[in-house]
Coordinates of C-alpha atoms in Angstrom, one line a residue:
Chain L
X1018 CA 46.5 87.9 -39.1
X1019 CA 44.8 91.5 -39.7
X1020 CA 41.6 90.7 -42.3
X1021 CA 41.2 93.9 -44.5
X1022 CA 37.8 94.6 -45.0
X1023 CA 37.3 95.6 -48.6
X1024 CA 34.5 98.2 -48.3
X1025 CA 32.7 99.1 -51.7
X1026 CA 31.4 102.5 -50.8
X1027 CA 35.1 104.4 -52.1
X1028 CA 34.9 102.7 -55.4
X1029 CA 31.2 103.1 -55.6
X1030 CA 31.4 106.8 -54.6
X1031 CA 34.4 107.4 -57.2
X1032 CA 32.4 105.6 -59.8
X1033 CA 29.6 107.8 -59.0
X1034 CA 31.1 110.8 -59.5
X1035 CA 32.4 110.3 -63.2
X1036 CA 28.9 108.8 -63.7
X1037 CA 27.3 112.3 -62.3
X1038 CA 29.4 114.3 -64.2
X1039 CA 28.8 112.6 -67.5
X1040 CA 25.1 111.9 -66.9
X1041 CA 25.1 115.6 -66.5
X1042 CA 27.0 116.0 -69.5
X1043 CA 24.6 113.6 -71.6
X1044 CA 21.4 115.3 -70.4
X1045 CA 22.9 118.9 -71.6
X1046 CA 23.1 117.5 -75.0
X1047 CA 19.2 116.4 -74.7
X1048 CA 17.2 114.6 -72.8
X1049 CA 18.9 112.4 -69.2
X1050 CA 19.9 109.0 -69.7
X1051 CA 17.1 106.8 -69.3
X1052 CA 17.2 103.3 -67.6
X1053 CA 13.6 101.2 -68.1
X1054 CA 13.8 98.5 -65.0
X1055 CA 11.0 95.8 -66.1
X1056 CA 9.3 94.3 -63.3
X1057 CA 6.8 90.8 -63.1
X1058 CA 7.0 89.8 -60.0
X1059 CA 5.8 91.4 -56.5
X1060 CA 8.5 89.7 -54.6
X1061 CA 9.6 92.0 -51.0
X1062 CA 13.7 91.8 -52.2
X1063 CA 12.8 92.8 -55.9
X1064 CA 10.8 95.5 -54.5
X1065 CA 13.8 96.7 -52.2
X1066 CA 15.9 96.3 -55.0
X1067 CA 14.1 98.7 -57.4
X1068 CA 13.9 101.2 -54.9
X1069 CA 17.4 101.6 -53.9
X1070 CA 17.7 101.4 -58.0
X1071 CA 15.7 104.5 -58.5
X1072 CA 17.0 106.0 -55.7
X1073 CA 20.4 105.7 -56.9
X1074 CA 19.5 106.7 -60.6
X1075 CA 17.9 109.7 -59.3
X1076 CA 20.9 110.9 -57.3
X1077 CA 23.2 110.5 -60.2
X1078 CA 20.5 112.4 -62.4
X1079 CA 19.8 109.4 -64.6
X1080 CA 15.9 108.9 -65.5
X1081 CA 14.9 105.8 -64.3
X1082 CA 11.6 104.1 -65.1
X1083 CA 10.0 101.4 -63.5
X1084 CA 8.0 98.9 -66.3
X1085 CA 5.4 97.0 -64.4
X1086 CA 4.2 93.7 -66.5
X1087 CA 2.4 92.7 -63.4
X1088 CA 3.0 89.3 -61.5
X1089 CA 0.4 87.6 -64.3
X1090 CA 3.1 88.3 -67.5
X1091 CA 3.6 85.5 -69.9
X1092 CA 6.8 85.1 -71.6
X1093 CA 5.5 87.1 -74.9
X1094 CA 4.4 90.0 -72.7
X1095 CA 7.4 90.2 -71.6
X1096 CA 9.5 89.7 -74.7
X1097 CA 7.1 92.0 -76.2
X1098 CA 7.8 94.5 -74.1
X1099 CA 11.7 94.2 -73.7
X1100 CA 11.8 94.5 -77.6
X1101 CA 9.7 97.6 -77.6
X1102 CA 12.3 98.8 -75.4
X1103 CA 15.1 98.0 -77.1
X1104 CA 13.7 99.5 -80.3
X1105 CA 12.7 102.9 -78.9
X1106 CA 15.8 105.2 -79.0
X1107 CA 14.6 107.2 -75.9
X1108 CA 15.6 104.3 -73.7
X1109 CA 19.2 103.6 -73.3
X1110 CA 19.2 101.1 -70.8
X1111 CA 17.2 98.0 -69.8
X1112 CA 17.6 96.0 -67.2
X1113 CA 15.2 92.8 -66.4
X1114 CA 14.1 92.1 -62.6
X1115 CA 13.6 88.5 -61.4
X1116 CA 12.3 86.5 -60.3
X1117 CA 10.4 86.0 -63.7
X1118 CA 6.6 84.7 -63.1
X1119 CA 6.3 81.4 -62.5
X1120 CA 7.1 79.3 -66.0
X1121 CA 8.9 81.8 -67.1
X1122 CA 12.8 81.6 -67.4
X1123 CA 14.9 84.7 -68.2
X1124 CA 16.7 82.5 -71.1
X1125 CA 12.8 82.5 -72.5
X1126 CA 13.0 86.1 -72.8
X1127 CA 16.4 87.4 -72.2
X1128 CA 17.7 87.6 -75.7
X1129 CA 14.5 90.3 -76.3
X1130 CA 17.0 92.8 -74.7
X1131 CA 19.3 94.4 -77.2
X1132 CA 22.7 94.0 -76.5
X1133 CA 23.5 97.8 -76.6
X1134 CA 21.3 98.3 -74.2
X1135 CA 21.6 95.2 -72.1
X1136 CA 23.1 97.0 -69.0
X1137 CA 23.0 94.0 -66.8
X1138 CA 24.6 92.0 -69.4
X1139 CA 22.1 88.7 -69.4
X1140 CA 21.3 88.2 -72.8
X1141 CA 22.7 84.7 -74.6
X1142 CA 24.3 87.2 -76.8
X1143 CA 25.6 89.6 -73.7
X1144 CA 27.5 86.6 -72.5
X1145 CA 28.8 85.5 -75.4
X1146 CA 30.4 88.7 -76.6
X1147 CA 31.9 88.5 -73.1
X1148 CA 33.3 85.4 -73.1
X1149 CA 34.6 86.3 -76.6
X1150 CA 36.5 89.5 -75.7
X1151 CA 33.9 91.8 -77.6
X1152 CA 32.5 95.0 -76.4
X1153 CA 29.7 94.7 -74.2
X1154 CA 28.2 94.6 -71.1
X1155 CA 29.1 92.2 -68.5
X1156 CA 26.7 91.7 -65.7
X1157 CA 27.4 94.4 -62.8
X1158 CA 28.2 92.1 -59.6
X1159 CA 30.7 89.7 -61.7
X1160 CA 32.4 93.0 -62.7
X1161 CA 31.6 94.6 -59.4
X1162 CA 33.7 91.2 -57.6
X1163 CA 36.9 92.2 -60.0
X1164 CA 37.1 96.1 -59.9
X1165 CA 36.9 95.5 -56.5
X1166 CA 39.4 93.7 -56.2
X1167 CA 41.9 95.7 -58.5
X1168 CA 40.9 98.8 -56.2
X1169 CA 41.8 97.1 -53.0
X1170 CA 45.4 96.2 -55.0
X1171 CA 44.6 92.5 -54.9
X1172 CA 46.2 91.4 -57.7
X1173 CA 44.8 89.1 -60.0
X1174 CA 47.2 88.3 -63.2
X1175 CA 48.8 84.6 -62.8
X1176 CA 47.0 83.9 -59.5
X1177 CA 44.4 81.0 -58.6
X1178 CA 41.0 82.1 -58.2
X1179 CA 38.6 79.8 -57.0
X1180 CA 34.7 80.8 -57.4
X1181 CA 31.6 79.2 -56.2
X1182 CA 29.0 79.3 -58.2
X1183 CA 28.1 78.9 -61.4
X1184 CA 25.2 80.8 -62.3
X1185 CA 24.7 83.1 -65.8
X1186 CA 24.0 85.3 -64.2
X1187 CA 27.7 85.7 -61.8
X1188 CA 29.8 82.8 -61.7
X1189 CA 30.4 82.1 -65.3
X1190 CA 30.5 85.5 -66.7
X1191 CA 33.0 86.0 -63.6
X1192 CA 34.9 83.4 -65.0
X1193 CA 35.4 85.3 -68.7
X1194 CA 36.4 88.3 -66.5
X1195 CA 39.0 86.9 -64.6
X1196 CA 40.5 84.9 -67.7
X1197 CA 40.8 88.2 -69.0
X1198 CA 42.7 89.6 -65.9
X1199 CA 44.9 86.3 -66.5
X1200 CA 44.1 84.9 -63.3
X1201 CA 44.2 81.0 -63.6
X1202 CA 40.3 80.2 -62.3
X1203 CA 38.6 77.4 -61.1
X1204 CA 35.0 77.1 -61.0
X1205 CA 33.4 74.7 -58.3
X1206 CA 29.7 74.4 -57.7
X1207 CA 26.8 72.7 -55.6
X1208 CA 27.4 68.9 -57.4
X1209 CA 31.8 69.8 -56.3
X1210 CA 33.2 66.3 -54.7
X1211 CA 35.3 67.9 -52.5
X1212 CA 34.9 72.3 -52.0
X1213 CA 37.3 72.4 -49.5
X1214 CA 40.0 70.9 -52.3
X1215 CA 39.3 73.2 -54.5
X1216 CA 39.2 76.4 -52.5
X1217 CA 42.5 76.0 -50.0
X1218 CA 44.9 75.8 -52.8
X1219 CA 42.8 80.2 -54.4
X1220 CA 44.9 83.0 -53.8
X1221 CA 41.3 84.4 -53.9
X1222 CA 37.6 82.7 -53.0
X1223 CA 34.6 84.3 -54.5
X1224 CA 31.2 82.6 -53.3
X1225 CA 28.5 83.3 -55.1
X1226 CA 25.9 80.2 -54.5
X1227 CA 23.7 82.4 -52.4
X1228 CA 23.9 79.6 -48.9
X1229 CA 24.6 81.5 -45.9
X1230 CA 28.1 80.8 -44.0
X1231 CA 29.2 78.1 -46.6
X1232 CA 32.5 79.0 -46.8
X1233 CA 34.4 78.9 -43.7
X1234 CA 37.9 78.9 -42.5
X1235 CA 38.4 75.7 -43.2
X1236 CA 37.7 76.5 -47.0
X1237 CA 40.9 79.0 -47.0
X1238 CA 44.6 79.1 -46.5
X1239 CA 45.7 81.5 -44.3
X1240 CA 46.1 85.1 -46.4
X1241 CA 43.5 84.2 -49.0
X1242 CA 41.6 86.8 -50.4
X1243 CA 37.4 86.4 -49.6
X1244 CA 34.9 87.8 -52.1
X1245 CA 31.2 87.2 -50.7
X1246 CA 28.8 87.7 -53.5
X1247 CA 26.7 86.5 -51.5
X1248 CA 23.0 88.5 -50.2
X1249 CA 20.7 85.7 -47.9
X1250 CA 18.5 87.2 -45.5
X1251 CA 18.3 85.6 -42.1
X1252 CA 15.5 84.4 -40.4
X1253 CA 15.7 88.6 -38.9
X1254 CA 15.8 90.1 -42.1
X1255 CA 18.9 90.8 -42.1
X1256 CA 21.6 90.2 -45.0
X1257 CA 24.1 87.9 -44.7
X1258 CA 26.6 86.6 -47.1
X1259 CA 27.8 83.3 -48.3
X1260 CA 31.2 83.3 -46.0
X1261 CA 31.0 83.2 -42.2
X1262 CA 32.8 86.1 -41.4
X1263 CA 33.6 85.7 -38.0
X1264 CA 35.1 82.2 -39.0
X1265 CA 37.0 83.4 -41.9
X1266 CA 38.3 87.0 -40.3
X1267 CA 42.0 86.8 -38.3
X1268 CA 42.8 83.7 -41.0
X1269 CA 42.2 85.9 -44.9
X1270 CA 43.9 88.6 -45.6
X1271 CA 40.8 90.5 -46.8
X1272 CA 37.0 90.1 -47.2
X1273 CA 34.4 92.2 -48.5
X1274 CA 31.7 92.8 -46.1
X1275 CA 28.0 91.8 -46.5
X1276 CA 26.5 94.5 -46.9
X1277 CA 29.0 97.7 -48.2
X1278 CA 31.3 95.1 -49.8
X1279 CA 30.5 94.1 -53.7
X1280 CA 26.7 95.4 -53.6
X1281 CA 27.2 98.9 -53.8
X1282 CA 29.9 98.7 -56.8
X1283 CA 27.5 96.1 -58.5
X1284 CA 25.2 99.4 -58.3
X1285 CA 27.7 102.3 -59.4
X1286 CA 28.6 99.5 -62.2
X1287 CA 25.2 99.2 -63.5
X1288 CA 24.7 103.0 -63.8
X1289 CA 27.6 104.0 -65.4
X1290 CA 27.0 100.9 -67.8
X1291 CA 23.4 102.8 -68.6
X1292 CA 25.6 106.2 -69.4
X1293 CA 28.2 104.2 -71.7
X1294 CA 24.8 102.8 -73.5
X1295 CA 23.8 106.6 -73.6
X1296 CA 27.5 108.0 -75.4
X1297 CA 27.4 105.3 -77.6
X1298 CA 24.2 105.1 -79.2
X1299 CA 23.1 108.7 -79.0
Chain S
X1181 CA 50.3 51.1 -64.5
X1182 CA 48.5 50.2 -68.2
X1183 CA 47.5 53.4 -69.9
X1184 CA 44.7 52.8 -72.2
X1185 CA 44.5 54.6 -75.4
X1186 CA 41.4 56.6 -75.4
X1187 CA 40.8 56.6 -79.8
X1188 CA 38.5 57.8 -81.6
X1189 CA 37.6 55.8 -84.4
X1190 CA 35.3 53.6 -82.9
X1191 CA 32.8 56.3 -81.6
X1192 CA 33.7 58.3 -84.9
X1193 CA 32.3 55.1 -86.5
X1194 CA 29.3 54.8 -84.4
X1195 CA 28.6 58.3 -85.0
X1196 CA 29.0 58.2 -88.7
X1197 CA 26.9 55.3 -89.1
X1198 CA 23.9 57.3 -87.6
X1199 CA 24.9 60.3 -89.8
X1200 CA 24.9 58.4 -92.9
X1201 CA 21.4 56.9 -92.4
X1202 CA 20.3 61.0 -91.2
X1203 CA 21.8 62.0 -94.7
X1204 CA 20.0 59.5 -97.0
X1205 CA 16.8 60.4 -94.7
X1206 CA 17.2 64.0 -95.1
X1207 CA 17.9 63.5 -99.5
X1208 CA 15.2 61.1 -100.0
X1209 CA 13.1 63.9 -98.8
X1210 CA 14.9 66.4 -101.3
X1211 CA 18.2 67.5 -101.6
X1212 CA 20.8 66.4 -99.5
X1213 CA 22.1 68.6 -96.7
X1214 CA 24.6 70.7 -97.7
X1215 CA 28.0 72.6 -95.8
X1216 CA 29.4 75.1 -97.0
X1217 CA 33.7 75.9 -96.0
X1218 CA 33.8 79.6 -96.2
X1219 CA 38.1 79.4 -97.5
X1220 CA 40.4 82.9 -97.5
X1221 CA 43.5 81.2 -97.0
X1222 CA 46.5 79.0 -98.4
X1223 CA 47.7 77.3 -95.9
X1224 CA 48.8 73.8 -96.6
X1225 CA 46.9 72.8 -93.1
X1226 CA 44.2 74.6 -93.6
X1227 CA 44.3 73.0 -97.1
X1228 CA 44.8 69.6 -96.0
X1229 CA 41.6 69.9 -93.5
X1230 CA 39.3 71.2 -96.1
X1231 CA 40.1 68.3 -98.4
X1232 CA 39.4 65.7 -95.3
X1233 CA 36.2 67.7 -94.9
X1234 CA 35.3 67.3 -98.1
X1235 CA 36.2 63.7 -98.1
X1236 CA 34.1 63.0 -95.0
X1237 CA 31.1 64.6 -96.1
X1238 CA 31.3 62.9 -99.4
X1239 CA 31.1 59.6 -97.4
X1240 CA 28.3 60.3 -95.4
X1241 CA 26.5 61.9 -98.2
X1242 CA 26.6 65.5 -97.4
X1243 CA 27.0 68.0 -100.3
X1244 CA 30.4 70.0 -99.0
X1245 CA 30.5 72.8 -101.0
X1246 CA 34.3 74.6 -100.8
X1247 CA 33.5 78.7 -101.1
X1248 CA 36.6 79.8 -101.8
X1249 CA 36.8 84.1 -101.7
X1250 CA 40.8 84.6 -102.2
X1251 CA 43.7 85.3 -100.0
X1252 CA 43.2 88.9 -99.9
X1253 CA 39.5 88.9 -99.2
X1254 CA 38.4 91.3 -96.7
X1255 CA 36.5 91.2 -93.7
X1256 CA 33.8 93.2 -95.6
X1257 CA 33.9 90.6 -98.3
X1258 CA 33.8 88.0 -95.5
X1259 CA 30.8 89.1 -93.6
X1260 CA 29.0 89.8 -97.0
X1261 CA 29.3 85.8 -98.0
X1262 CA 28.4 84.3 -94.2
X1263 CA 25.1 86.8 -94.3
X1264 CA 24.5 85.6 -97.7
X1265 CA 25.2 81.5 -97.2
X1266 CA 23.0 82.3 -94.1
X1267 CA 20.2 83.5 -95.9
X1268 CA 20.4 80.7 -98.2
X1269 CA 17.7 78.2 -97.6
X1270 CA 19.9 75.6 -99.8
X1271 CA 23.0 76.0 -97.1
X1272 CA 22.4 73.9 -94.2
X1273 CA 25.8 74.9 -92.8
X1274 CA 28.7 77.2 -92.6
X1275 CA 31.8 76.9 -91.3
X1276 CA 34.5 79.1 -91.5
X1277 CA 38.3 78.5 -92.3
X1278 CA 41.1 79.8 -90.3
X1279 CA 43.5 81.3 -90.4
X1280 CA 41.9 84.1 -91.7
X1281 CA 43.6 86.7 -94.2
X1282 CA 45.8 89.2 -92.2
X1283 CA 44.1 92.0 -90.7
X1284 CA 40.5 90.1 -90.1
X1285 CA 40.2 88.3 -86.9
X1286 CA 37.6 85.4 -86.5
X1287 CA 35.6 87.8 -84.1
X1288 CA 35.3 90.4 -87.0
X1289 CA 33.3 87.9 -88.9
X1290 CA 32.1 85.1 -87.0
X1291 CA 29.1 86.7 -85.6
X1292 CA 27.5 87.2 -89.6
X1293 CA 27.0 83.4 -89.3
X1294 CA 23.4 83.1 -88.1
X1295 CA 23.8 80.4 -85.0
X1296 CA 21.2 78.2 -86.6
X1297 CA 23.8 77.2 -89.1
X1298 CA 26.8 77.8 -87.3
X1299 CA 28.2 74.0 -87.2
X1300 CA 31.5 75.0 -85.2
X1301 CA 29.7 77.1 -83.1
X1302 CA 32.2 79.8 -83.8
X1303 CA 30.3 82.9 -83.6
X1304 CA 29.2 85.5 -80.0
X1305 CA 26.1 84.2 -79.9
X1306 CA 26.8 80.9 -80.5
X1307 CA 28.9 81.1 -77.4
X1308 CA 26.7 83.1 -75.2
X1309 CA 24.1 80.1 -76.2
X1310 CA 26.5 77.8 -75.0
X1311 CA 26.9 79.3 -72.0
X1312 CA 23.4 79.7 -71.0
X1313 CA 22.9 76.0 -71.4
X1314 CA 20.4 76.8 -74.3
X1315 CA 20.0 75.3 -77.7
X1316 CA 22.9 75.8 -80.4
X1317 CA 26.0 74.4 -81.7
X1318 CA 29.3 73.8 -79.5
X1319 CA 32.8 74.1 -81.4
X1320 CA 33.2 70.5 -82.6
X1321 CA 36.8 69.7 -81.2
X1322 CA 35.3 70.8 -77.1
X1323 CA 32.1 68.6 -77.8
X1324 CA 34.5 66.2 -79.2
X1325 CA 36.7 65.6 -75.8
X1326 CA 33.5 65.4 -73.8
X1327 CA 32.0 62.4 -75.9
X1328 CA 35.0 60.9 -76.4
X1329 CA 35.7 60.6 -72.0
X1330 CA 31.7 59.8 -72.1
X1331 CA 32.5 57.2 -74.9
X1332 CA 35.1 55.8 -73.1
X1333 CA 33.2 55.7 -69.7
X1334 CA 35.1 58.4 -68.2
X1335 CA 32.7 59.7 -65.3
X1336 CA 33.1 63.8 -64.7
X1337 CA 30.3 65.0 -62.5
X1338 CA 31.7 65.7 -59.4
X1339 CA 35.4 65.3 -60.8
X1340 CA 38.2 67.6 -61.1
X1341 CA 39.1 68.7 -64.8
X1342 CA 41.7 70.9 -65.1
X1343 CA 41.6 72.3 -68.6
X1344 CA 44.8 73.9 -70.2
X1345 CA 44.3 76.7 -72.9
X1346 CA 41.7 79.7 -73.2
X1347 CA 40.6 80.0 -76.4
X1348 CA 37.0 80.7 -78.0
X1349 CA 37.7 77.8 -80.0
X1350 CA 38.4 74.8 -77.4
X1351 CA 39.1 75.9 -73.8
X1352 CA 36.6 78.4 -73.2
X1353 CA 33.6 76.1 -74.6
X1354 CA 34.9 73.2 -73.3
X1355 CA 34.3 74.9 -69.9
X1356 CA 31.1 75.0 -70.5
X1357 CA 30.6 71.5 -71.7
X1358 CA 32.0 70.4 -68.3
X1359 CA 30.1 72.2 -66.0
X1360 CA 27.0 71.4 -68.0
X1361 CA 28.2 67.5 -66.9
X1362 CA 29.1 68.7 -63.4
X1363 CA 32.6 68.8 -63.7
X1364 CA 34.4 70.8 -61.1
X1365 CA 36.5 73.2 -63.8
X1366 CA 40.0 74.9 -63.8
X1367 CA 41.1 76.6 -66.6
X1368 CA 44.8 77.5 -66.9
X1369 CA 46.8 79.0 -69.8
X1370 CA 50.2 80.5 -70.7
X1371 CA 50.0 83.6 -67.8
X1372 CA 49.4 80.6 -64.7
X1373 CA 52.1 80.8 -62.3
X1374 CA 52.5 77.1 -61.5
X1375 CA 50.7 74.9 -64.5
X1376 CA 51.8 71.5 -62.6
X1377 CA 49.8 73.2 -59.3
X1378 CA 47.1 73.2 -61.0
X1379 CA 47.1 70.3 -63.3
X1380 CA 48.7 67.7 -60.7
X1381 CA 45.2 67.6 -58.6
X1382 CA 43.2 66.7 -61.6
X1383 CA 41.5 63.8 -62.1
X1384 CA 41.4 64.5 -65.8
X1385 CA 43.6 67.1 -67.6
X1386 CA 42.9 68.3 -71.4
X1387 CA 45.6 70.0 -73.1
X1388 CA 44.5 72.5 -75.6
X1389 CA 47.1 75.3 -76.7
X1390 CA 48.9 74.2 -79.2
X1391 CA 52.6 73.4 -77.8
X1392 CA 53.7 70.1 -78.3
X1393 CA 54.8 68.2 -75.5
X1394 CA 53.9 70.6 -72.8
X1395 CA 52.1 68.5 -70.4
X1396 CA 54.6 65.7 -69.3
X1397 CA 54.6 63.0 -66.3
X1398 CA 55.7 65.7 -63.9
X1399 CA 51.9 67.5 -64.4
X1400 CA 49.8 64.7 -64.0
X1401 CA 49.1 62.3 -60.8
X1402 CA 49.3 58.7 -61.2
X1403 CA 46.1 57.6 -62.6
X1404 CA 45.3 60.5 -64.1
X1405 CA 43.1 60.7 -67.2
X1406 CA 44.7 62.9 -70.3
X1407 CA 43.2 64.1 -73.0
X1408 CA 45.0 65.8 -75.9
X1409 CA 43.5 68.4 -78.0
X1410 CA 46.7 69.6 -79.4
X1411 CA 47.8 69.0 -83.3
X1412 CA 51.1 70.7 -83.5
X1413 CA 53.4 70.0 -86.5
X1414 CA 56.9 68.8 -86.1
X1415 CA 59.9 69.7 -88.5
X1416 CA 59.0 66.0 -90.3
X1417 CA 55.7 67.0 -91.0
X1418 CA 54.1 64.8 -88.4
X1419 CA 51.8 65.9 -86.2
X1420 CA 52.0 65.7 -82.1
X1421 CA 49.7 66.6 -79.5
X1422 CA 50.2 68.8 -76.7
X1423 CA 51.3 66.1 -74.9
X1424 CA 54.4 64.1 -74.1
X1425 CA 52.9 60.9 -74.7
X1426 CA 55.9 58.5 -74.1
X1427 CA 56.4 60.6 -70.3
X1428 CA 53.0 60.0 -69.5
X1429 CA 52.4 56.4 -70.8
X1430 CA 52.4 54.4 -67.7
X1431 CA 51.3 57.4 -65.1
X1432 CA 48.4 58.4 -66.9
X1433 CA 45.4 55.7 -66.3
X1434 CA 44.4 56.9 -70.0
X1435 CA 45.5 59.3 -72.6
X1436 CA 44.1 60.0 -76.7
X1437 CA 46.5 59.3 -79.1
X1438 CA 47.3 62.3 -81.6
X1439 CA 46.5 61.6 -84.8
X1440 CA 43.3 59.0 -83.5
X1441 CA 41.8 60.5 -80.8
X1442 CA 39.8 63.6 -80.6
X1443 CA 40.4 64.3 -84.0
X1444 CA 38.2 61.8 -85.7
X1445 CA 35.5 62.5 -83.5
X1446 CA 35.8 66.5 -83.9
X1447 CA 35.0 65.7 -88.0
X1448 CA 32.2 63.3 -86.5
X1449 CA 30.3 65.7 -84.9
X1450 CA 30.8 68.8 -87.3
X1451 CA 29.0 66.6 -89.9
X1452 CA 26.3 65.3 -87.3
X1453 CA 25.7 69.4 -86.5
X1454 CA 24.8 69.3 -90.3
X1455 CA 22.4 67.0 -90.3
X1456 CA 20.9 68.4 -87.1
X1457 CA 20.8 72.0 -88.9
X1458 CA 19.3 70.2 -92.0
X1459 CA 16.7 68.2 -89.7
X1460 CA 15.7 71.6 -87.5
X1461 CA 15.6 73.9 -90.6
X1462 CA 13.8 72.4 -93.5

């Protein structure tokens, strides 16, 4: 069969747009909405990461401010400093980068991030209101996987979705999401008997273990849905995802491509989550 | 094939014991710890459970204190006596009735519990703590079906658990429980196309929404271990579980009995969670 690729850059550029607008809109009223990334780590994919961050702040006309604790923080440096920010009304956003310096866990520190501001949604508190159906902010690539999803028409309500992964970070705030959409949802993960059980039966797969090519045709039923979370870099430097496209593609219906697939909503997301921080809490 | 009957009582028991000898601990050291039940209703169930509550702590020596603010009480009135009980350094723990007067929903309220007293582990952030595998309180009835299958020597790393219901009270917690002991998850609920799809794999199925009999012989393999969370009411006053016990018995390799099973170890580890509060507090 056909495999739909489910690009990202439409949604992305259509969440841009409302996000311009009203980031234009905020910053006529005062000053631009203000997103502080803090950084503690020198790492080559964090770097990359901020940079396409600031880049995509900038085009949107969001101030975006890069926080540098230096690979050397400790855990109360960093706390210190996220509470600072959380407390100083000319930031509206905050988002955390990891990896965290060695010893340091972003549970040790996470919960410093007010959860107004907690654009990437990681606080204990964050994930909590989340799985409690309270307003807050859900991290951007587990929302990123479902509003892709309901933009490509992939419907979600009553369905089996299996995801792999488990992390805080996307698979179980992923899960909450889904419940919400009323998909039925399994969650498998690295200590799973049997993934291939678990995975044939999913309307819709999401990996999001970050291993290369794990899922593979065999994982799927023919017209399943593929979500790859998933961002390794290859021994070129390339990124790859968790699903081996060219196995899966003529067997799914649909898969998002690694890269232009969940990425650049996860993006968009984050932004207009800063600009939501901004309308409510000016 | 024999289905054993998973009960309670004899880890309740075991439990207890260790609670008992916390308590006296705990008062020979000053006062004894003390639980507070938060009450604004007059339902007879609701009723009945406080005075079991009351009954149990009395027998383990914990001071229950029954904090009763009226049928009509507000959710202002509400969140004013959680905030206050939480800055009580004489209340070791709160816990707070349902239902709830008309108009205030547990999310409304929950989150003025502070999460170091917050026994049921009802409130956001008692959740979100939950979820990121850090220290707090899980609801009492989700830790309760986890112990019970641990009790029992029910292995469920690796294994499939198919978990039926979605609330912030059992299922979603629950989830939690089980992937913090490996347990490959599903979680169903009343939107799921095709419950028996997704219960009939299963190597354990827990039954949690509150609809007697719902899970019968036709949603469970042979061999198949059941666990029944449900206390639903019948027109004599009795109370069933969410399963059809006499359909199951014989294809189930073991299933909890309703009243016996999970129950008695639910009240168990409410009280333990206030001697834990009491021991991490004072």
């Amino acid at each position: 069969m056909d495999t739909t690729s489910l690009i990202g850059k439409d949604l992305a550029a259509s969440l841009n747009a409302d996000t311009k607008a009203r980031a234009a809109a905020i910053t006529a009223q005062g000053a631009a909405p203000r997103l502080a990334l803090v950084i503690a780590n020198d790492d080559p994919a964090s770097v990359w990461y901020v940079k396409s961050l600031n880049r995509a702040a900038e085009r949107l006309g969001i101030a975006c401010e890069n926080v540098d604790l230096g690979v050397d923080a400790t855990a109360e440096q960093i706390r210190a400093k996220l509470t600072e920010l959380s407390a100083d009304p000319t930031v509206d956003g905050i988002m955390l980068q990891t990896p965290l310096p060695k010893g340091v866990g972003l549970d040790d520190v996470s919960s410093a991030i007010t959860a107004a501001k907690d654009v990437d949604g990681v606080s204990p508190l964050s994930l909590g209101l989340l799985a409690s159906g309270l307003p807050g902010f859900p991290p951007a690539t587990s929302e990123a996987v479902v509003e892709l999803a309901k933009f490509h028409g992939i419907p979600l309500a009553g369905r089996l979705v299996t995801v792999v992964g488990r992390s805080n970070v996307v698979g179980k705030p992923l899960l909450q999401l889904l419940l919400a959409e009323n998909a039925t949802v399994t969650i498998a993960h690295s200590r799973t008997a049997n993934l291939s059980a678990v995975t044939t039966p999913a309307d819709v797969v999401v990996a999001a273990v970050g291993r290369a090519a794990l899922i593979t045709a065999d994982h799927i039923r023919e017209g399943a849905v593929v979500i790859d979370v998933g961002t390794n870099e290859d021994d070129n430097g390339n990124i790859t995802g968790d699903v081996h496209a060219p196995s899966v593609t003529g067997k799914a219906a649909a898969l998002t491509p690694v890269p232009g697939g969940v990425g650049p909503v996860t993006t968009a997301l984050l932004m207009r989550h800063v600009i939501q921080a901004a309308e409510s809490t000016r």
